[in-house]
PDB file of C-alpha atoms in Angstrom:
ATOM      1  CA  MET A  39      41.239 -47.127  14.374  1.00 68.00           C
ATOM      2  CA  ASP A  40      42.832 -49.727  16.602  1.00 87.00           C
ATOM      3  CA  GLU A  41      43.709 -48.055  19.924  1.00 88.00           C
ATOM      4  CA  LYS A  42      46.049 -50.858  21.002  1.00 92.00           C
ATOM      5  CA  ARG A  43      48.132 -50.830  17.815  1.00 92.00           C
ATOM      6  CA  ILE A  44      48.320 -47.041  17.724  1.00 94.00           C
ATOM      7  CA  GLY A  45      49.430 -47.047  21.362  1.00 95.00           C
ATOM      8  CA  GLU A  46      52.067 -49.707  20.686  1.00 94.00           C
ATOM      9  CA  ARG A  47      53.477 -47.619  17.827  1.00 94.00           C
ATOM     10  CA  ILE A  48      53.552 -44.468  19.975  1.00 96.00           C
ATOM     11  CA  ALA A  49      55.311 -46.340  22.805  1.00 96.00           C
ATOM     12  CA  ALA A  50      57.878 -47.874  20.447  1.00 95.00           C
ATOM     13  CA  LEU A  51      58.606 -44.551  18.742  1.00 95.00           C
ATOM     14  CA  ARG A  52      58.856 -42.733  22.073  1.00 95.00           C
ATOM     15  CA  THR A  53      61.300 -45.331  23.392  1.00 96.00           C
ATOM     16  CA  GLU A  54      63.324 -45.215  20.170  1.00 94.00           C
ATOM     17  CA  ALA A  55      63.519 -41.412  20.487  1.00 94.00           C
ATOM     18  CA  ASN A  56      64.716 -41.742  24.109  1.00 95.00           C
ATOM     19  CA  LEU A  57      61.787 -39.688  25.378  1.00 95.00           C
ATOM     20  CA  THR A  58      60.009 -40.226  28.659  1.00 96.00           C
ATOM     21  CA  GLN A  59      56.240 -40.172  28.803  1.00 96.00           C
ATOM     22  CA  ALA A  60      56.541 -36.895  30.709  1.00 96.00           C
ATOM     23  CA  ALA A  61      58.739 -35.316  28.017  1.00 96.00           C
ATOM     24  CA  LEU A  62      56.370 -36.372  25.238  1.00 96.00           C
ATOM     25  CA  ALA A  63      53.395 -35.157  27.269  1.00 96.00           C
ATOM     26  CA  GLU A  64      55.016 -31.757  27.775  1.00 96.00           C
ATOM     27  CA  ALA A  65      55.762 -31.427  24.048  1.00 96.00           C
ATOM     28  CA  LEU A  66      52.110 -32.167  23.278  1.00 96.00           C
ATOM     29  CA  GLY A  67      50.529 -30.180  26.109  1.00 96.00           C
ATOM     30  CA  VAL A  68      48.929 -33.200  27.781  1.00 96.00           C
ATOM     31  CA  SER A  69      49.609 -35.112  30.996  1.00 96.00           C
ATOM     32  CA  ASP A  70      51.966 -38.066  31.258  1.00 95.00           C
ATOM     33  CA  LYS A  71      48.959 -40.118  32.386  1.00 97.00           C
ATOM     34  CA  THR A  72      47.317 -39.340  29.046  1.00 96.00           C
ATOM     35  CA  VAL A  73      50.390 -40.600  27.162  1.00 96.00           C
ATOM     36  CA  SER A  74      50.404 -43.721  29.343  1.00 96.00           C
ATOM     37  CA  LYS A  75      46.726 -44.296  28.564  1.00 97.00           C
ATOM     38  CA  TRP A  76      47.436 -44.101  24.819  1.00 96.00           C
ATOM     39  CA  GLU A  77      50.353 -46.501  25.074  1.00 96.00           C
ATOM     40  CA  VAL A  78      48.339 -49.216  26.813  1.00 95.00           C
ATOM     41  CA  GLY A  79      45.463 -48.909  24.365  1.00 93.00           C
ATOM     42  CA  GLY A  80      43.040 -47.146  26.677  1.00 93.00           C
ATOM     43  CA  GLY A  81      42.416 -44.441  24.112  1.00 92.00           C
ATOM     44  CA  TYR A  82      44.230 -42.598  21.401  1.00 91.00           C
ATOM     45  CA  PRO A  83      45.254 -39.009  20.784  1.00 95.00           C
ATOM     46  CA  ASP A  84      42.841 -36.469  19.406  1.00 93.00           C
ATOM     47  CA  ILE A  85      43.089 -36.477  15.622  1.00 93.00           C
ATOM     48  CA  THR A  86      44.563 -32.959  15.691  1.00 94.00           C
ATOM     49  CA  MET A  87      47.609 -34.281  17.602  1.00 95.00           C
ATOM     50  CA  PHE A  88      48.674 -36.794  14.974  1.00 95.00           C
ATOM     51  CA  PRO A  89      50.573 -34.272  12.805  1.00 95.00           C
ATOM     52  CA  ARG A  90      52.559 -33.093  15.859  1.00 96.00           C
ATOM     53  CA  LEU A  91      53.296 -36.698  16.894  1.00 96.00           C
ATOM     54  CA  ALA A  92      54.404 -37.453  13.335  1.00 95.00           C
ATOM     55  CA  ASP A  93      56.760 -34.453  13.397  1.00 95.00           C
ATOM     56  CA  ILE A  94      58.224 -35.417  16.777  1.00 96.00           C
ATOM     57  CA  PHE A  95      58.900 -38.997  15.670  1.00 95.00           C
ATOM     58  CA  HIS A  96      59.786 -38.212  12.021  1.00 93.00           C
ATOM     59  CA  VAL A  97      57.141 -40.558  10.640  1.00 92.00           C
ATOM     60  CA  SER A  98      53.940 -40.031   8.678  1.00 90.00           C
ATOM     61  CA  CYS A  99      50.481 -39.709  10.183  1.00 92.00           C
ATOM     62  CA  ASP A 100      49.596 -42.691   8.026  1.00 89.00           C
ATOM     63  CA  TYR A 101      52.246 -44.767   9.821  1.00 90.00           C
ATOM     64  CA  LEU A 102      50.924 -43.722  13.236  1.00 93.00           C
ATOM     65  CA  LEU A 103      47.371 -44.640  12.279  1.00 91.00           C
ATOM     66  CA  ARG A 104      47.909 -47.736  10.149  1.00 88.00           C
ATOM     67  CA  GLY A 105      51.470 -48.936  10.643  1.00 87.00           C
ATOM     68  CA  SER A 106      53.619 -50.329   7.889  1.00 81.00           C
ATOM     69  CA  PRO A 107      51.995 -51.792   4.835  1.00 74.00           C
ATOM     70  CA  ARG A 108      51.449 -55.512   5.160  1.00 65.00           C
ATOM     71  CA  LYS A 109      51.874 -56.077   1.483  1.00 65.00           C
ATOM     72  CA  ILE A 110      52.523 -54.101  -1.658  1.00 70.00           C
ATOM     73  CA  GLN A 111      50.860 -55.548  -4.715  1.00 66.00           C
ATOM     74  CA  LYS A 112      52.094 -54.811  -8.217  1.00 68.00           C
ATOM     75  CA  VAL A 113      50.184 -55.226 -11.427  1.00 65.00           C
ATOM     76  CA  ALA A 114      51.593 -54.875 -14.914  1.00 64.00           C
ATOM     77  CA  ALA A 115      49.072 -53.944 -17.587  1.00 58.00           C
ATOM     78  CA  GLU A 116      50.317 -54.301 -21.127  1.00 59.00           C
ATOM     79  CA  SER A 117      48.266 -52.821 -23.913  1.00 53.00           C
ATOM     80  CA  VAL A 118      48.662 -53.296 -27.620  1.00 54.00           C
ATOM     81  CA  TRP A 119      46.331 -50.621 -28.771  1.00 49.00           C
ATOM     82  CA  ALA A 120      45.072 -52.160 -31.906  1.00 44.00           C
ATOM     83  CA  ARG A 121      41.737 -50.538 -32.670  1.00 41.00           C
ATOM     84  CA  THR A 122      39.650 -53.011 -30.668  1.00 48.00           C
ATOM     85  CA  GLN A 123      41.723 -53.763 -27.593  1.00 54.00           C
ATOM     86  CA  GLY A 124      43.530 -50.590 -26.558  1.00 52.00           C
ATOM     87  CA  LYS A 125      40.669 -48.604 -25.055  1.00 59.00           C
ATOM     88  CA  ARG A 126      39.533 -51.515 -22.913  1.00 66.00           C
ATOM     89  CA  ASP A 127      43.004 -51.969 -21.372  1.00 67.00           C
ATOM     90  CA  PHE A 128      43.377 -48.277 -20.633  1.00 71.00           C
ATOM     91  CA  ASP A 129      39.942 -48.264 -19.020  1.00 76.00           C
ATOM     92  CA  ARG A 130      41.154 -51.043 -16.690  1.00 76.00           C
ATOM     93  CA  ILE A 131      44.197 -48.959 -15.783  1.00 77.00           C
ATOM     94  CA  ASN A 132      42.015 -45.907 -15.089  1.00 80.00           C
ATOM     95  CA  ASP A 133      39.696 -48.032 -12.940  1.00 82.00           C
ATOM     96  CA  ALA A 134      42.693 -49.267 -10.922  1.00 81.00           C
ATOM     97  CA  LEU A 135      43.915 -45.689 -10.403  1.00 83.00           C
ATOM     98  CA  ALA A 136      40.450 -44.714  -9.165  1.00 87.00           C
ATOM     99  CA  GLN A 137      40.666 -47.571  -6.607  1.00 85.00           C
ATOM    100  CA  GLY A 138      43.854 -46.220  -5.014  1.00 84.00           C
ATOM    101  CA  TRP A 139      46.547 -47.847  -7.149  1.00 83.00           C
ATOM    102  CA  ARG A 140      49.407 -45.602  -8.241  1.00 84.00           C
ATOM    103  CA  VAL A 141      51.725 -45.740 -11.225  1.00 83.00           C
ATOM    104  CA  LEU A 142      55.125 -47.114 -10.297  1.00 81.00           C
ATOM    105  CA  GLN A 143      56.615 -47.268 -13.783  1.00 80.00           C
ATOM    106  CA  SER A 144      55.502 -46.846 -17.372  1.00 78.00           C
ATOM    107  CA  ALA A 145      56.991 -47.379 -20.812  1.00 75.00           C
ATOM    108  CA  LEU A 146      55.699 -46.583 -24.272  1.00 72.00           C
ATOM    109  CA  SER A 147      56.752 -47.995 -27.636  1.00 72.00           C
ATOM    110  CA  VAL A 148      55.272 -46.945 -30.950  1.00 69.00           C
ATOM    111  CA  SER A 149      55.844 -48.572 -34.328  1.00 64.00           C
ATOM    112  CA  ASP A 150      54.212 -47.970 -37.712  1.00 55.00           C
ATOM    113  CA  GLU A 151      50.861 -49.667 -37.095  1.00 60.00           C
ATOM    114  CA  SER A 152      50.759 -50.626 -33.447  1.00 62.00           C
ATOM    115  CA  GLY A 153      52.478 -50.044 -30.182  1.00 65.00           C
ATOM    116  CA  TYR A 154      52.395 -51.031 -26.591  1.00 69.00           C
ATOM    117  CA  ALA A 155      52.294 -49.462 -23.201  1.00 69.00           C
ATOM    118  CA  LEU A 156      53.511 -51.150 -20.075  1.00 74.00           C
ATOM    119  CA  VAL A 157      52.176 -49.680 -16.850  1.00 77.00           C
ATOM    120  CA  VAL A 158      53.204 -51.076 -13.489  1.00 80.00           C
ATOM    121  CA  LEU A 159      50.840 -50.172 -10.674  1.00 81.00           C
ATOM    122  CA  GLU A 160      51.223 -50.603  -6.927  1.00 83.00           C
ATOM    123  CA  LYS A 161      48.938 -50.369  -3.924  1.00 82.00           C
ATOM    124  CA  GLU A 162      49.711 -50.584  -0.232  1.00 80.00           C
ATOM    125  CA  ILE A 163      47.472 -52.931   1.729  1.00 78.00           C
ATOM    126  CA  TYR A 164      47.086 -52.474   5.485  1.00 74.00           C
ATOM    127  CA  ASP A 165      45.735 -54.806   8.134  1.00 66.00           C
ATOM    128  CA  ALA A 166      42.240 -53.873   9.184  1.00 55.00           C
TER     129      ALA A 166
END
């Protein structure tokens, strides 16, 4: 976790919410010096405080820890499941799902002898 970036997000959200460091500290049961330390990157909150911070600022814990996604990638996998090709394409889709991709959209068309599936996958990528 990057202490500086987490602190910058906490400071920006606190300012946006019109809260003082003292008010945020009181809501969390810590000192205002502790909040100040977080905001300048001298440390970060205990992991158990992130859900409370997320509730106070109406954001996700994921946003507090990692920020906004840098990039969302999309992949379309089209499969004509003729006897030889279909299983291989669906295996690729299952592999992508196992690597953190999620299904954004899917469509299925079936005719007499063949059909196709279109699956659009997306994955959020964050800066390290």
